C-alpha positions as a printed Julia matrix, in Angstrom:
165×3 Matrix{Float64}:
  0.05    0.04   -0.06
  1.25    3.44   -0.91
  0.77    5.52    2.27
  1.72    8.73    0.18
 -0.74    8.23   -2.68
 -3.36   10.73   -1.11
 -0.64   12.86    0.56
  0.4    16.38   -0.74
  4.28   16.72   -0.67
  5.97   19.76   -1.17
  8.66   19.43   -4.07
 11.1    21.6    -5.9
 11.59   21.32   -9.67
 13.98   23.7   -11.11
 14.04   24.33  -14.68
 17.19   26.21  -16.1
 19.74   25.88  -18.72
 22.53   23.61  -18.21
 25.05   26.47  -18.57
 23.73   27.85  -15.37
 25.12   24.78  -13.51
 28.82   25.47  -14.43
 30.97   23.59  -16.91
 31.57   20.33  -14.64
 29.09   17.86  -16.01
 28.6    16.55  -12.52
 26.52   18.23   -9.97
 25.23   17.2    -6.46
 22.26   18.19   -4.38
 20.74   17.42   -0.98
 18.36   19.16    1.06
 17.7    19.93    4.72
 14.15   20.22    6.21
 13.71   22.47    9.35
 11.04   23.75   11.75
 11.0    26.75   13.77
 10.99   25.75   17.4
 11.36   28.23   20.09
 12.35   30.96   17.72
 15.18   28.72   16.12
 15.34   26.43   13.14
 15.59   22.86   14.17
 16.67   20.41   11.57
 14.21   17.56   11.12
 15.28   15.73    8.02
 18.05   15.77    5.57
 19.15   14.01    2.69
 19.13   13.28   -1.15
 18.76    9.7    -1.51
 15.24    8.19   -0.62
 14.57    6.01    2.46
 18.24    5.94    3.87
 17.14    6.77    7.55
 14.3     4.11    7.39
 16.5     1.54    6.48
 19.87    2.16    8.14
 19.26    4.21   11.3
 17.83    3.39   14.77
 15.63    6.08   16.19
 18.39    7.14   18.78
 20.69    8.0    15.72
 18.34    9.82   13.39
 18.47   13.17   15.24
 22.32   13.42   14.93
 22.04   12.27   11.17
 19.52   15.0    10.6
 21.64   17.88   12.1
 24.94   16.49   10.43
 26.52   17.41    7.25
 27.07   15.21    4.02
 31.0    16.02    4.49
 30.87   13.83    7.59
 28.65   10.96    6.36
 31.4     8.59    5.17
 33.41    8.74    8.41
 30.44    8.6    10.65
 28.01    6.02    8.86
 30.35    3.61    6.56
 30.99    1.29    9.33
 27.49    0.91   10.9
 25.7     0.94    7.5
 28.15   -1.73    5.95
 27.21   -3.83    9.12
 23.47   -3.63    8.03
 24.32   -4.63    4.57
 26.5    -7.47    5.78
 23.56   -8.6     7.94
 20.67   -8.29    5.68
 22.25   -8.65    2.2
 25.21  -11.01    2.92
 27.83   -8.5     1.72
 31.42   -8.91    2.58
 33.02   -5.7     3.73
 34.43   -4.55    0.44
 31.14   -5.13   -1.45
 29.36   -3.14    1.44
 31.7    -0.27    1.06
 31.05   -0.2    -2.72
 27.36   -0.24   -2.51
 27.59    2.51    0.14
 29.69    4.8    -2.19
 26.4     5.33   -4.23
 24.63    6.8    -1.15
 27.48    8.32    1.06
 27.99   11.05    1.38
 24.17   11.48    1.12
 24.41   13.76   -2.08
 22.45   12.96   -5.21
 24.89   13.38   -7.96
 23.91   13.9   -11.62
 26.5    13.4   -14.32
 24.85   15.3   -17.11
 26.79   13.49  -19.77
 24.78   10.43  -18.85
 21.23    9.43  -18.96
 19.19   10.67  -15.98
 17.73    7.71  -13.94
 18.34    7.0   -10.22
 21.05    6.93   -8.99
 22.37    9.37  -11.65
 20.07   11.92  -10.58
 16.19   11.28  -10.36
 13.26   11.56  -12.71
  9.8    11.94  -11.43
  8.93    8.57  -12.72
 11.8     6.58  -11.24
 10.84    4.01   -8.68
 13.25    5.2    -6.2
 11.57    3.61   -3.11
 12.45    0.11   -4.71
 16.09    1.0    -4.75
 16.46    0.66   -1.03
 15.4    -2.93   -0.29
 17.16   -3.84   -3.55
 20.48   -2.27   -2.14
 19.92   -3.66    1.4
 19.43   -7.3     0.12
 21.97   -7.41   -2.52
 19.31   -7.65   -5.16
 17.21  -10.48   -3.64
 14.33   -8.18   -3.13
 13.93   -5.91   -6.06
 10.64   -4.05   -5.49
  8.59   -2.69   -2.57
  5.38   -2.9    -4.82
  4.82    0.85   -4.7
  5.4     2.21   -8.15
  6.15    5.87   -9.1
  3.48    8.39   -9.09
  1.67    8.67  -12.3
 -0.23   11.91  -11.45
  2.09   14.37  -13.18
  1.66   17.27  -15.52
  3.08   16.82  -19.12
  4.88   20.54  -18.71
  6.54   22.46  -16.08
  6.19   22.28  -13.02
  5.48   18.65  -13.66
  4.26   17.91  -10.35
  0.74   16.69  -10.15
 -2.22   18.88   -8.94
 -2.78   18.9    -5.15
 -5.09   16.57   -3.56
 -7.98   18.16   -1.99
 -9.7    17.23    1.35
């Protein structure tokens, strides 16, 4: 069941000429979500790749991750996340680290010289939620049976009309 099928999610869809992004064909993006609490912004989520915290963190680590920076991700999360992959997917240490290089640091990279498809960037029709169980199990589980949303607009801003009610 897709818990988000009837939910409205804020999204950002930038549309700009490639030249505005500089000459390096590879760009990286990540985001931080914050709420105002006691007059200050408090980081409540961050990331670029889908479902990392759901599969790799226990609740006691999530706050530290949310307030952290991608520059620290490899040093902080390589070992515990490799242990998760070794446990669930049967990875050896080297294979776990190779798999983690696609998501750590938690910055979504886009090589504009290659076709866009997750994990090289992300299109609105990519089935990104299935990527995490596939990674976690070394390809033994390839889908979460929740496909990408299809309620998209044919032109900019592409995201579907908000749900009502």
